[in-house]
Every structure is written in C-alpha cells, then in structure tokens.
Amino acid sequence: MVGKKDTKGLTAEKDELSQWYTQILQKAELIEYTDISGAYILRPRSYFIWEKVKEYFDDKIKKDGVRNASFPLLIPKSNLMKEKQHIEGFTPEVAWVTKSGNTKLTEPLAIRPTSETIMYPAYSKWIRSYRDLPLRLNQWCNVVRWEFKNPIPFLRSREFLWQEGHSVFETKQEAEKEVKTIQDFYEDVYKEMYAIPVIKGRKTEKEKFAGADFTLTVEAFLPSGKAIQGATSHMLGQNFAKAFDISFLDKNEKKQLPWQTSWGITTRTIGVAIMMHSDDKGLVLSPKIAETQIIIIPIIPKKSEESKIMKKVNEIKDKLEKENLRVDIDDSNNSPGFKFNEWEMKGVPLRIELGPRDIKDNQVMTARRDNKDKQAVKIKDLNKTIPEILEKIHQSLYTKAKKFLKDNTIEVKNMKELKQAIQEKKIVKTSWSGNQDDEEAIKDETGGAKILCITDDNPKGKCVYSNKKAQHTVFIAKSY
Ligand code: 86X
C-alpha cells in the first residue's frame, strides 16, 4: 500500500508502526504539530476523548469524596528544591520562567512538572488537627516536562493534560485503601471508556516513584508488542509529610505525621487507545469516546430523489439524537465510496446508509467500523437497536483486546524461554527473586525488557534469572 497515489487514505499499514500512527493522528484530525518539538495541538476530535474521560473519572472520584481545586502553574524555585531527594533525578526536565519583559525575576519560577511542591506547603498550613483529615484534593491541569527522549504524540509529549490527586489521611490503612481504589478506578477508565484491558500491579523498588513507599500501576500491552504504563497511584507513606512539615494533633492532642497518596492519569491514554484498536483503514474507537458515533450517508442515485432521501435522513438523525447519540450526516458531493473511506479513517464506530430502496423497505443499512458487520435495521427499531449495536461494538473491542493480551502472554521458567518470548514480542509472566541485580540482568539479557509490575507476592518456584527462591510473580515486556 505504501506509495499509493491516494493522499486521503492511509498509505502505511499497521506493522510500519510509527508511520501508521502519525498518519492516523493527522488524517483522523486528532493532532496538529507545532513549532515546538514535543508540543502538540489536541484538535476537537481528540480533546473530546479527554473530556469524556475527564467526566467519567471526575464523577467517580467526587462520589468517593475527592474535591477539585486549582493550584498555580508557576512554582518558585525555593519550593521546588524543598524536597531535594525526589526532585534530584528530575531537574533536567524542569522548564523555567526567568524574566518578565526584559527584567530578570528575583526568583526563577518553574513551570509545574507535577504539583507536590506547590500543594504541600498549603497542606502544611491547612492541616492542624485530625478534624482537618482526610484532605483529598484533585486538579485537572497541564504540566510540562522537558523530556529528551524522542517525543511521540500522546505517549510522550513535553506538555500533557492530566489529573493529579493528592490525599492526606490519619492512618496508613486509609491511605493504602485509597491507592487501591484509585487503581481500580483507572482500570475502569480503560475498560469502560477505552475498551482496553489492563494488568494491575505494583512497581518494583527500581521502577517505583522514588518519593513513594510503593507505586501501584495499570499496564497495557499494545499490538506493537510493547507494554505501556497506563496510570499510577502512589502510597507516599509519611515521606512528604516530613519534608513539607505536614502534621496534625490527634484525639489525644498528640502530634502525628499523616499518611499521603498521589495519583495521576494523562492524555497518554488517548494514544494507548489509538494504538490498541486502530487498523490499516485508520482510527478505531469505542463509541463511548467517539465525538461522532454515527455517520449517516445518504445514497442518492437520482437528483429527483434527493429531497425525499434527505428528509428521511434528517428524521433519522433527530430520532437518534433523542437517544443522546452523537450523529452526523455527510451531505457533501463526494461519492458514497469516498465517504465510507473517510469516516472509517476518522474512526466513526457506526455508519448508516440510506437509499431509495431502504425508504421503500422502511429500513436503513448499518455497517460497523470495528468488524465490517452489516445489518439492516427497521426505522421503527432504530432507537432501540442502534444503542445496542454501539454497546456490542464496545464489548467486542474489549473482548478482542483481551484475547490479544491472553494470546500474547507467555509463562516462562528460564532465561532461554524468556529471551525467546521477548524476541517474539510477547508479554511474559514469570517469577522473580526480588533482587535488584537479577532485575537489571533480566533487562540487559533481553535487550531492554523491563519488569512492568508485580502481581503476586507468594509465588511457588524459582527466579527466572537466578534460580533463587521466587518472591514475586511479575510481568515483563519491552515498553514505551
Ligand atoms: C513523579 C509523582 C506523582 C502526582 C504522580 O506520579 C501522580 C501525580 N505526582 C510524579 N515525578 C516528579 O515528581 C517529577 C518532578 C519533577 Cl521536578 C520533574 F521535572 C518531573 C517529574 N516527573 C515525575
């Protein structure tokens, strides 16, 4: 297909991964590039996805008692340096504001790479007694991290959108409960919004956030044979409370350190969804996040039939919109075949065709984007049947991705099997000693495959690398 003249359709097939991905981003009108490497415009069709995810997650956390707030974008240098230990490894990524007009600022201001150092000084003021706890705040915002690895739209950009939740509790138990709850919420986002199954686990000591006692994660495995971290939920223990002087008086008027958590999910999720479901014809999306769920294409063989068909098409649109469905009509002068390709490219989950024959038969023809299934639907049944088809699309995207994960998960017992599986672009389930040298050796000997997460702490058997007694069941794969 490469080199085909048609400049409208995709010219790269799915196995040529990066070209295929960048073509989809542009042709499905998701992303526009800018003059800044790593900074992208999220066009309406991709920002819509983020709005849906935001609505869904925001509702979940609010029902669970979290409140939203907004903290400043700019962080004074002295704040940022307060918790040196956790900042140290990150400093090369921080972008700074140093001037207003031509005047040098007395103190440089960091553009937030994450907001602990602007939030926790305020937490220190607000928290006095056990009555002030729990304090559970979230903000939806953009952050900037001046990464030096090559940027990939959505997956690794220098500016991205996210939510960052930061909670403070009286007890360790409450904090531990929250990090698990939020991890479950993230799994739900992937399953219910994106139709993607994830692996839930805990990061190894090497891979966890350095400021945390432990880090929970959700990991997705993509058709490219690479895994990607999908979101993160940290048990911060009392580390930040110490560094930012956050304490409270308990019921006995005794001074105590509280227990904290932080958690985030980002616009990276959009890239994960694109890579997971899309195909040689372009974008494939779950109906839950598609800006246009249904495209109606009038089939008009004779000009004399146009007004009759357009009238019917508009009736159908109204009927579907009453069901809260997102519907568009393509009444352009392009040929039906051209329109089919164009809307397939844009990832519209369901196409409805309506021509003179259909009007006679009181029906429409529907075509699913995900599997090409065609089905005639009586016009009187549209309000019931179309939502059912959309639900089926979501379910079958999820089932297909789940099957892909299952079919590509291989359990191995030794390094020979592990190396072979990684070479074959699989995701590996195996046992590990818990020893960091063994973890590093696994990475070296597989050409860069990492332990993605720990899923069990009581495995039988021996470490895949060292043959020592296994402490953890782990998933291993190459990753983004
Ligand atoms: C770690 C920790 C945490 C709240 C999350 O993962 C979820 C939401 N924050 C983020 N992290 C940094 O602390 C960090 C700090 C600086 Cl200064 C930086 F430039 C980059 C960073 N990246 C990640």
PDB file of C-alpha atoms in Angstrom, residues 156-437:
ATOM      1  CA  ARG A 156       5.499  11.045  25.378  1.00  0.00           C
ATOM      2  CA  SER A 157       4.958  14.789  24.933  1.00  0.00           C
ATOM      3  CA  ARG A 158       6.617  17.720  26.655  1.00  0.00           C
ATOM      4  CA  GLU A 159       3.299  19.158  27.712  1.00  0.00           C
ATOM      5  CA  PHE A 160       0.355  16.961  28.591  1.00  0.00           C
ATOM      6  CA  LEU A 161      -3.007  17.095  30.310  1.00  0.00           C
ATOM      7  CA  TRP A 162      -3.692  15.050  33.399  1.00  0.00           C
ATOM      8  CA  GLN A 163      -5.390  14.880  36.729  1.00  0.00           C
ATOM      9  CA  GLU A 164      -3.258  14.761  39.827  1.00  0.00           C
ATOM     10  CA  GLY A 165      -4.874  13.659  43.055  1.00  0.00           C
ATOM     11  CA  HIS A 166      -3.176  14.321  46.399  1.00  0.00           C
ATOM     12  CA  SER A 167      -4.695  12.945  49.607  1.00  0.00           C
ATOM     13  CA  VAL A 168      -3.789  13.087  53.281  1.00  0.00           C
ATOM     14  CA  PHE A 169      -5.096  10.636  55.902  1.00  0.00           C
ATOM     15  CA  GLU A 170      -4.799  10.000  59.601  1.00  0.00           C
ATOM     16  CA  THR A 171      -3.950   6.346  59.143  1.00  0.00           C
ATOM     17  CA  LYS A 172      -1.793   4.192  56.942  1.00  0.00           C
ATOM     18  CA  GLN A 173      -4.767   1.873  56.320  1.00  0.00           C
ATOM     19  CA  GLU A 174      -6.882   4.652  54.823  1.00  0.00           C
ATOM     20  CA  ALA A 175      -4.063   5.705  52.501  1.00  0.00           C
ATOM     21  CA  GLU A 176      -3.427   2.117  51.414  1.00  0.00           C
ATOM     22  CA  LYS A 177      -7.112   1.639  50.748  1.00  0.00           C
ATOM     23  CA  GLU A 178      -7.210   4.765  48.610  1.00  0.00           C
ATOM     24  CA  VAL A 179      -4.299   3.855  46.346  1.00  0.00           C
ATOM     25  CA  LYS A 180      -6.040   0.554  45.571  1.00  0.00           C
ATOM     26  CA  THR A 181      -9.423   2.202  44.991  1.00  0.00           C
ATOM     27  CA  ILE A 182      -7.881   4.680  42.586  1.00  0.00           C
ATOM     28  CA  GLN A 183      -6.011   1.912  40.784  1.00  0.00           C
ATOM     29  CA  ASP A 184      -9.389   0.197  40.314  1.00  0.00           C
ATOM     30  CA  PHE A 185     -10.857   3.459  39.002  1.00  0.00           C
ATOM     31  CA  TYR A 186      -8.044   3.644  36.455  1.00  0.00           C
ATOM     32  CA  GLU A 187      -8.765   0.089  35.380  1.00  0.00           C
ATOM     33  CA  ASP A 188     -12.403   1.139  34.959  1.00  0.00           C
ATOM     34  CA  VAL A 189     -11.400   4.120  32.793  1.00  0.00           C
ATOM     35  CA  TYR A 190      -9.524   1.813  30.446  1.00  0.00           C
ATOM     36  CA  LYS A 191     -12.260  -0.811  30.402  1.00  0.00           C
ATOM     37  CA  GLU A 192     -15.375   1.371  30.308  1.00  0.00           C
ATOM     38  CA  MET A 193     -14.167   4.301  28.231  1.00  0.00           C
ATOM     39  CA  TYR A 194     -11.444   2.871  26.014  1.00  0.00           C
ATOM     40  CA  ALA A 195     -12.425  -0.841  25.868  1.00  0.00           C
ATOM     41  CA  ILE A 196      -8.893  -1.796  26.933  1.00  0.00           C
ATOM     42  CA  PRO A 197      -7.942  -4.490  29.469  1.00  0.00           C
ATOM     43  CA  VAL A 198      -5.046  -3.644  31.785  1.00  0.00           C
ATOM     44  CA  ILE A 199      -2.775  -5.548  34.111  1.00  0.00           C
ATOM     45  CA  LYS A 200      -2.914  -4.213  37.653  1.00  0.00           C
ATOM     46  CA  GLY A 201       0.182  -4.480  39.769  1.00  0.00           C
ATOM     47  CA  ARG A 202       2.863  -2.819  41.869  1.00  0.00           C
ATOM     48  CA  LYS A 203       6.102  -1.340  40.544  1.00  0.00           C
ATOM     49  CA  THR A 204       9.391  -2.830  41.680  1.00  0.00           C
ATOM     50  CA  GLU A 205      11.616  -0.780  44.029  1.00  0.00           C
ATOM     51  CA  LYS A 206      13.694   0.174  40.986  1.00  0.00           C
ATOM     52  CA  GLU A 207      10.727   1.341  38.930  1.00  0.00           C
ATOM     53  CA  LYS A 208       8.557   2.945  41.619  1.00  0.00           C
ATOM     54  CA  PHE A 209       8.402   6.703  42.218  1.00  0.00           C
ATOM     55  CA  ALA A 210      11.382   7.442  44.479  1.00  0.00           C
ATOM     56  CA  GLY A 211       9.256   9.563  46.836  1.00  0.00           C
ATOM     57  CA  ALA A 212       6.793   6.734  47.437  1.00  0.00           C
ATOM     58  CA  ASP A 213       6.723   3.722  49.765  1.00  0.00           C
ATOM     59  CA  PHE A 214       5.157   1.827  46.879  1.00  0.00           C
ATOM     60  CA  THR A 215       3.626   2.595  43.490  1.00  0.00           C
ATOM     61  CA  LEU A 216       0.603   0.857  42.018  1.00  0.00           C
ATOM     62  CA  THR A 217       0.208   0.803  38.265  1.00  0.00           C
ATOM     63  CA  VAL A 218      -2.032  -0.261  35.422  1.00  0.00           C
ATOM     64  CA  GLU A 219      -0.170  -1.559  32.368  1.00  0.00           C
ATOM     65  CA  ALA A 220      -1.479  -2.071  28.846  1.00  0.00           C
ATOM     66  CA  PHE A 221       0.046  -4.329  26.204  1.00  0.00           C
ATOM     67  CA  LEU A 222      -0.134  -2.972  22.656  1.00  0.00           C
ATOM     68  CA  PRO A 223      -0.282  -4.789  19.302  1.00  0.00           C
ATOM     69  CA  SER A 224       3.239  -3.493  18.578  1.00  0.00           C
ATOM     70  CA  GLY A 225       4.457  -5.960  21.203  1.00  0.00           C
ATOM     71  CA  LYS A 226       5.316  -3.204  23.661  1.00  0.00           C
ATOM     72  CA  ALA A 227       3.737  -2.507  27.028  1.00  0.00           C
ATOM     73  CA  ILE A 228       2.952   0.949  28.328  1.00  0.00           C
ATOM     74  CA  GLN A 229       2.235   2.302  31.783  1.00  0.00           C
ATOM     75  CA  GLY A 230      -1.378   3.452  31.805  1.00  0.00           C
ATOM     76  CA  ALA A 231      -1.666   5.368  35.086  1.00  0.00           C
ATOM     77  CA  THR A 232      -0.090   5.452  38.525  1.00  0.00           C
ATOM     78  CA  SER A 233      -1.196   5.522  42.169  1.00  0.00           C
ATOM     79  CA  HIS A 234       1.426   6.146  44.851  1.00  0.00           C
ATOM     80  CA  MET A 235       1.426   5.307  48.525  1.00  0.00           C
ATOM     81  CA  LEU A 236       3.608   8.155  49.776  1.00  0.00           C
ATOM     82  CA  GLY A 237       3.746   6.974  53.342  1.00  0.00           C
ATOM     83  CA  GLN A 238       4.981   9.804  55.607  1.00  0.00           C
ATOM     84  CA  ASN A 239       7.852  10.879  53.349  1.00  0.00           C
ATOM     85  CA  PHE A 240       6.298  14.121  52.100  1.00  0.00           C
ATOM     86  CA  ALA A 241       4.735  14.895  55.463  1.00  0.00           C
ATOM     87  CA  LYS A 242       8.265  15.000  56.898  1.00  0.00           C
ATOM     88  CA  ALA A 243       9.699  17.054  54.043  1.00  0.00           C
ATOM     89  CA  PHE A 244       6.840  19.592  53.966  1.00  0.00           C
ATOM     90  CA  ASP A 245       6.148  19.706  57.681  1.00  0.00           C
ATOM     91  CA  ILE A 246       2.604  18.396  57.485  1.00  0.00           C
ATOM     92  CA  SER A 247       1.364  17.197  60.881  1.00  0.00           C
ATOM     93  CA  PHE A 248      -1.826  17.030  62.932  1.00  0.00           C
ATOM     94  CA  LEU A 249      -2.930  16.767  66.532  1.00  0.00           C
ATOM     95  CA  ASP A 250      -4.780  13.507  67.144  1.00  0.00           C
ATOM     96  CA  LYS A 251      -7.728  12.989  69.524  1.00  0.00           C
ATOM     97  CA  ASN A 252      -5.312  12.898  72.448  1.00  0.00           C
ATOM     98  CA  GLU A 253      -3.728  16.194  71.357  1.00  0.00           C
ATOM     99  CA  LYS A 254      -0.636  14.300  70.343  1.00  0.00           C
ATOM    100  CA  LYS A 255       1.291  15.479  67.278  1.00  0.00           C
ATOM    101  CA  GLN A 256       1.237  12.915  64.451  1.00  0.00           C
ATOM    102  CA  LEU A 257       2.501  12.618  60.901  1.00  0.00           C
ATOM    103  CA  PRO A 258      -0.280  11.895  58.404  1.00  0.00           C
ATOM    104  CA  TRP A 259      -0.201   9.381  55.544  1.00  0.00           C
ATOM    105  CA  GLN A 260      -0.345  10.582  51.954  1.00  0.00           C
ATOM    106  CA  THR A 261      -1.136   9.346  48.469  1.00  0.00           C
ATOM    107  CA  SER A 262      -0.847  10.810  44.979  1.00  0.00           C
ATOM    108  CA  TRP A 263      -2.207   9.523  41.709  1.00  0.00           C
ATOM    109  CA  GLY A 264      -2.419  10.532  38.052  1.00  0.00           C
ATOM    110  CA  ILE A 265      -3.751   9.625  34.638  1.00  0.00           C
ATOM    111  CA  THR A 266      -2.906  11.560  31.493  1.00  0.00           C
ATOM    112  CA  THR A 267      -3.711  12.198  27.818  1.00  0.00           C
ATOM    113  CA  ARG A 268      -1.308   9.332  27.134  1.00  0.00           C
ATOM    114  CA  THR A 269      -4.430   7.156  27.466  1.00  0.00           C
ATOM    115  CA  ILE A 270      -5.638   8.536  24.115  1.00  0.00           C
ATOM    116  CA  GLY A 271      -2.502   7.286  22.369  1.00  0.00           C
ATOM    117  CA  VAL A 272      -2.868   3.895  24.037  1.00  0.00           C
ATOM    118  CA  ALA A 273      -6.437   3.629  22.712  1.00  0.00           C
ATOM    119  CA  ILE A 274      -5.446   4.638  19.189  1.00  0.00           C
ATOM    120  CA  MET A 275      -2.648   2.086  19.071  1.00  0.00           C
ATOM    121  CA  MET A 276      -4.733  -0.662  20.609  1.00  0.00           C
ATOM    122  CA  HIS A 277      -7.756  -0.709  18.322  1.00  0.00           C
ATOM    123  CA  SER A 278      -6.916   1.024  15.052  1.00  0.00           C
ATOM    124  CA  ASP A 279      -6.212  -0.786  11.773  1.00  0.00           C
ATOM    125  CA  ASP A 280      -4.989  -0.372   8.178  1.00  0.00           C
ATOM    126  CA  LYS A 281      -8.026   1.740   7.338  1.00  0.00           C
ATOM    127  CA  GLY A 282      -7.423   4.220  10.128  1.00  0.00           C
ATOM    128  CA  LEU A 283      -8.760   5.035  13.565  1.00  0.00           C
ATOM    129  CA  VAL A 284     -10.946   2.623  15.519  1.00  0.00           C
ATOM    130  CA  LEU A 285     -12.512   3.968  18.711  1.00  0.00           C
ATOM    131  CA  SER A 286     -15.001   2.879  21.293  1.00  0.00           C
ATOM    132  CA  PRO A 287     -18.373   4.613  20.804  1.00  0.00           C
ATOM    133  CA  LYS A 288     -18.101   5.864  24.394  1.00  0.00           C
ATOM    134  CA  ILE A 289     -15.377   8.338  23.446  1.00  0.00           C
ATOM    135  CA  ALA A 290     -16.093   8.992  19.761  1.00  0.00           C
ATOM    136  CA  GLU A 291     -17.189  12.568  19.077  1.00  0.00           C
ATOM    137  CA  THR A 292     -19.245  11.289  16.163  1.00  0.00           C
ATOM    138  CA  GLN A 293     -20.740   7.895  16.994  1.00  0.00           C
ATOM    139  CA  ILE A 294     -22.837   7.503  13.873  1.00  0.00           C
ATOM    140  CA  ILE A 295     -22.325   8.891  10.392  1.00  0.00           C
ATOM    141  CA  ILE A 296     -25.346   8.840   8.106  1.00  0.00           C
ATOM    142  CA  ILE A 297     -24.571   8.619   4.420  1.00  0.00           C
ATOM    143  CA  PRO A 298     -27.446   9.357   2.054  1.00  0.00           C
ATOM    144  CA  ILE A 299     -27.309   7.277  -1.132  1.00  0.00           C
ATOM    145  CA  ILE A 300     -28.803   9.416  -3.879  1.00  0.00           C
ATOM    146  CA  PRO A 301     -28.720   7.740  -7.309  1.00  0.00           C
ATOM    147  CA  LYS A 302     -31.026  10.310  -8.960  1.00  0.00           C
ATOM    148  CA  LYS A 303     -31.254  14.041  -8.233  1.00  0.00           C
ATOM    149  CA  SER A 304     -35.058  13.713  -8.259  1.00  0.00           C
ATOM    150  CA  GLU A 305     -34.928  11.533  -5.159  1.00  0.00           C
ATOM    151  CA  GLU A 306     -32.650  13.818  -3.195  1.00  0.00           C
ATOM    152  CA  SER A 307     -35.233  15.766  -1.204  1.00  0.00           C
ATOM    153  CA  LYS A 308     -37.139  12.643  -0.184  1.00  0.00           C
ATOM    154  CA  ILE A 309     -33.952  10.941   0.995  1.00  0.00           C
ATOM    155  CA  MET A 310     -32.611  13.994   2.795  1.00  0.00           C
ATOM    156  CA  LYS A 311     -35.893  14.398   4.619  1.00  0.00           C
ATOM    157  CA  LYS A 312     -35.738  10.812   5.852  1.00  0.00           C
ATOM    158  CA  VAL A 313     -32.072  11.105   6.764  1.00  0.00           C
ATOM    159  CA  ASN A 314     -32.825  14.149   8.911  1.00  0.00           C
ATOM    160  CA  GLU A 315     -35.725  12.360  10.597  1.00  0.00           C
ATOM    161  CA  ILE A 316     -33.385   9.516  11.481  1.00  0.00           C
ATOM    162  CA  LYS A 317     -30.792  11.905  12.855  1.00  0.00           C
ATOM    163  CA  ASP A 318     -33.408  13.562  15.078  1.00  0.00           C
ATOM    164  CA  LYS A 319     -34.654  10.216  16.278  1.00  0.00           C
ATOM    165  CA  LEU A 320     -31.150   9.068  17.242  1.00  0.00           C
ATOM    166  CA  GLU A 321     -30.257  12.377  18.869  1.00  0.00           C
ATOM    167  CA  LYS A 322     -33.303  11.935  21.114  1.00  0.00           C
ATOM    168  CA  GLU A 323     -31.473   8.851  22.423  1.00  0.00           C
ATOM    169  CA  ASN A 324     -28.499  11.099  23.257  1.00  0.00           C
ATOM    170  CA  LEU A 325     -26.454   9.665  20.423  1.00  0.00           C
ATOM    171  CA  ARG A 326     -23.881  11.759  18.562  1.00  0.00           C
ATOM    172  CA  VAL A 327     -24.862  11.769  14.897  1.00  0.00           C
ATOM    173  CA  ASP A 328     -23.618  13.459  11.746  1.00  0.00           C
ATOM    174  CA  ILE A 329     -24.889  13.452   8.164  1.00  0.00           C
ATOM    175  CA  ASP A 330     -22.366  13.588   5.317  1.00  0.00           C
ATOM    176  CA  ASP A 331     -24.240  15.549   2.659  1.00  0.00           C
ATOM    177  CA  SER A 332     -21.111  16.532   0.731  1.00  0.00           C
ATOM    178  CA  ASN A 333     -20.855  15.914  -3.015  1.00  0.00           C
ATOM    179  CA  ASN A 334     -18.293  13.124  -2.600  1.00  0.00           C
ATOM    180  CA  SER A 335     -19.170   9.628  -3.793  1.00  0.00           C
ATOM    181  CA  PRO A 336     -20.533   7.153  -1.222  1.00  0.00           C
ATOM    182  CA  GLY A 337     -17.361   5.046  -1.504  1.00  0.00           C
ATOM    183  CA  PHE A 338     -15.179   8.068  -0.796  1.00  0.00           C
ATOM    184  CA  LYS A 339     -17.321   8.948   2.192  1.00  0.00           C
ATOM    185  CA  PHE A 340     -17.125   5.406   3.547  1.00  0.00           C
ATOM    186  CA  ASN A 341     -13.319   5.561   3.495  1.00  0.00           C
ATOM    187  CA  GLU A 342     -13.179   8.992   5.022  1.00  0.00           C
ATOM    188  CA  TRP A 343     -15.370   8.144   8.010  1.00  0.00           C
ATOM    189  CA  GLU A 344     -13.652   4.812   8.513  1.00  0.00           C
ATOM    190  CA  MET A 345     -10.393   6.737   8.678  1.00  0.00           C
ATOM    191  CA  LYS A 346     -11.834   9.063  11.313  1.00  0.00           C
ATOM    192  CA  GLY A 347     -12.912   6.124  13.418  1.00  0.00           C
ATOM    193  CA  VAL A 348     -16.665   6.705  13.469  1.00  0.00           C
ATOM    194  CA  PRO A 349     -17.949   3.488  15.086  1.00  0.00           C
ATOM    195  CA  LEU A 350     -21.142   3.048  13.049  1.00  0.00           C
ATOM    196  CA  ARG A 351     -22.202   4.028   9.529  1.00  0.00           C
ATOM    197  CA  ILE A 352     -25.819   4.260   8.448  1.00  0.00           C
ATOM    198  CA  GLU A 353     -26.597   4.174   4.723  1.00  0.00           C
ATOM    199  CA  LEU A 354     -29.968   5.198   3.426  1.00  0.00           C
ATOM    200  CA  GLY A 355     -31.071   4.999  -0.225  1.00  0.00           C
ATOM    201  CA  PRO A 356     -34.357   4.822  -2.183  1.00  0.00           C
ATOM    202  CA  ARG A 357     -34.718   1.051  -1.691  1.00  0.00           C
ATOM    203  CA  ASP A 358     -34.310   1.425   2.069  1.00  0.00           C
ATOM    204  CA  ILE A 359     -37.053   4.037   2.194  1.00  0.00           C
ATOM    205  CA  LYS A 360     -39.408   1.607   0.455  1.00  0.00           C
ATOM    206  CA  ASP A 361     -38.469  -1.116   2.943  1.00  0.00           C
ATOM    207  CA  ASN A 362     -38.691   1.254   5.948  1.00  0.00           C
ATOM    208  CA  GLN A 363     -35.149   0.405   6.960  1.00  0.00           C
ATOM    209  CA  VAL A 364     -31.511   1.540   6.944  1.00  0.00           C
ATOM    210  CA  MET A 365     -28.305  -0.391   6.381  1.00  0.00           C
ATOM    211  CA  THR A 366     -25.754  -0.212   9.208  1.00  0.00           C
ATOM    212  CA  ALA A 367     -22.035  -1.014   8.979  1.00  0.00           C
ATOM    213  CA  ARG A 368     -19.770  -1.443  11.993  1.00  0.00           C
ATOM    214  CA  ARG A 369     -16.310   0.148  11.862  1.00  0.00           C
ATOM    215  CA  ASP A 370     -14.669  -2.445  14.086  1.00  0.00           C
ATOM    216  CA  ASN A 371     -15.569  -5.620  12.175  1.00  0.00           C
ATOM    217  CA  LYS A 372     -17.361  -4.566   8.947  1.00  0.00           C
ATOM    218  CA  ASP A 373     -20.606  -6.303  10.056  1.00  0.00           C
ATOM    219  CA  LYS A 374     -23.603  -5.086   8.082  1.00  0.00           C
ATOM    220  CA  GLN A 375     -27.111  -5.232   9.407  1.00  0.00           C
ATOM    221  CA  ALA A 376     -30.427  -3.871   8.115  1.00  0.00           C
ATOM    222  CA  VAL A 377     -32.438  -2.138  10.852  1.00  0.00           C
ATOM    223  CA  LYS A 378     -36.104  -1.179  10.600  1.00  0.00           C
ATOM    224  CA  ILE A 379     -36.581   2.555  11.075  1.00  0.00           C
ATOM    225  CA  LYS A 380     -39.114   1.972  13.851  1.00  0.00           C
ATOM    226  CA  ASP A 381     -36.487  -0.060  15.759  1.00  0.00           C
ATOM    227  CA  LEU A 382     -33.622   2.436  15.430  1.00  0.00           C
ATOM    228  CA  ASN A 383     -33.949   3.971  18.899  1.00  0.00           C
ATOM    229  CA  LYS A 384     -33.620   0.546  20.485  1.00  0.00           C
ATOM    230  CA  THR A 385     -31.290  -1.292  18.094  1.00  0.00           C
ATOM    231  CA  ILE A 386     -28.623   1.359  17.430  1.00  0.00           C
ATOM    232  CA  PRO A 387     -27.667   1.798  21.103  1.00  0.00           C
ATOM    233  CA  GLU A 388     -27.457  -1.987  21.317  1.00  0.00           C
ATOM    234  CA  ILE A 389     -25.107  -2.143  18.343  1.00  0.00           C
ATOM    235  CA  LEU A 390     -22.902   0.564  19.872  1.00  0.00           C
ATOM    236  CA  GLU A 391     -22.757  -1.385  23.120  1.00  0.00           C
ATOM    237  CA  LYS A 392     -21.802  -4.507  21.165  1.00  0.00           C
ATOM    238  CA  ILE A 393     -19.007  -2.600  19.438  1.00  0.00           C
ATOM    239  CA  HIS A 394     -17.578  -1.597  22.803  1.00  0.00           C
ATOM    240  CA  GLN A 395     -17.866  -5.140  24.119  1.00  0.00           C
ATOM    241  CA  SER A 396     -16.251  -6.721  21.095  1.00  0.00           C
ATOM    242  CA  LEU A 397     -13.360  -4.218  21.066  1.00  0.00           C
ATOM    243  CA  TYR A 398     -12.731  -5.118  24.695  1.00  0.00           C
ATOM    244  CA  THR A 399     -13.047  -8.861  24.057  1.00  0.00           C
ATOM    245  CA  LYS A 400     -10.692  -8.689  21.094  1.00  0.00           C
ATOM    246  CA  ALA A 401      -8.074  -6.743  23.076  1.00  0.00           C
ATOM    247  CA  LYS A 402      -8.452  -9.148  25.988  1.00  0.00           C
ATOM    248  CA  LYS A 403      -7.922 -12.107  23.663  1.00  0.00           C
ATOM    249  CA  PHE A 404      -4.868 -10.405  22.202  1.00  0.00           C
ATOM    250  CA  LEU A 405      -3.448  -9.978  25.695  1.00  0.00           C
ATOM    251  CA  LYS A 406      -4.185 -13.586  26.617  1.00  0.00           C
ATOM    252  CA  ASP A 407      -2.797 -14.995  23.351  1.00  0.00           C
ATOM    253  CA  ASN A 408       0.394 -12.985  23.757  1.00  0.00           C
ATOM    254  CA  THR A 409       1.025 -13.690  27.428  1.00  0.00           C
ATOM    255  CA  ILE A 410       3.555 -16.447  27.877  1.00  0.00           C
ATOM    256  CA  GLU A 411       4.561 -18.083  31.130  1.00  0.00           C
ATOM    257  CA  VAL A 412       8.263 -18.946  31.212  1.00  0.00           C
ATOM    258  CA  LYS A 413      10.557 -20.767  33.625  1.00  0.00           C
ATOM    259  CA  ASN A 414      14.057 -19.885  32.436  1.00  0.00           C
ATOM    260  CA  MET A 415      16.067 -17.224  30.620  1.00  0.00           C
ATOM    261  CA  LYS A 416      16.130 -19.096  27.327  1.00  0.00           C
ATOM    262  CA  GLU A 417      12.337 -19.095  27.175  1.00  0.00           C
ATOM    263  CA  LEU A 418      12.198 -15.517  28.413  1.00  0.00           C
ATOM    264  CA  LYS A 419      14.596 -14.226  25.743  1.00  0.00           C
ATOM    265  CA  GLN A 420      12.773 -16.079  23.019  1.00  0.00           C
ATOM    266  CA  ALA A 421       9.367 -14.780  24.126  1.00  0.00           C
ATOM    267  CA  ILE A 422      10.634 -11.187  24.253  1.00  0.00           C
ATOM    268  CA  GLN A 423      12.142 -11.582  20.794  1.00  0.00           C
ATOM    269  CA  GLU A 424       8.742 -12.745  19.616  1.00  0.00           C
ATOM    270  CA  LYS A 425       7.222  -9.558  21.069  1.00  0.00           C
ATOM    271  CA  LYS A 426       5.279 -11.310  23.793  1.00  0.00           C
ATOM    272  CA  ILE A 427       4.491 -10.235  27.314  1.00  0.00           C
ATOM    273  CA  VAL A 428       5.926 -12.641  29.824  1.00  0.00           C
ATOM    274  CA  LYS A 429       4.568 -13.851  33.146  1.00  0.00           C
ATOM    275  CA  THR A 430       7.229 -15.342  35.366  1.00  0.00           C
ATOM    276  CA  SER A 431       8.779 -15.456  38.848  1.00  0.00           C
ATOM    277  CA  TRP A 432      11.466 -13.216  40.280  1.00  0.00           C
ATOM    278  CA  SER A 433      13.669 -13.276  43.371  1.00  0.00           C
ATOM    279  CA  GLY A 434      13.056  -9.627  44.288  1.00  0.00           C
ATOM    280  CA  ASN A 435      16.777  -8.988  43.899  1.00  0.00           C
ATOM    281  CA  GLN A 436      17.663  -5.770  42.041  1.00  0.00           C
ATOM    282  CA  ASP A 437      20.752  -7.251  40.378  1.00  0.00           C
TER     283      ASP A 437
END
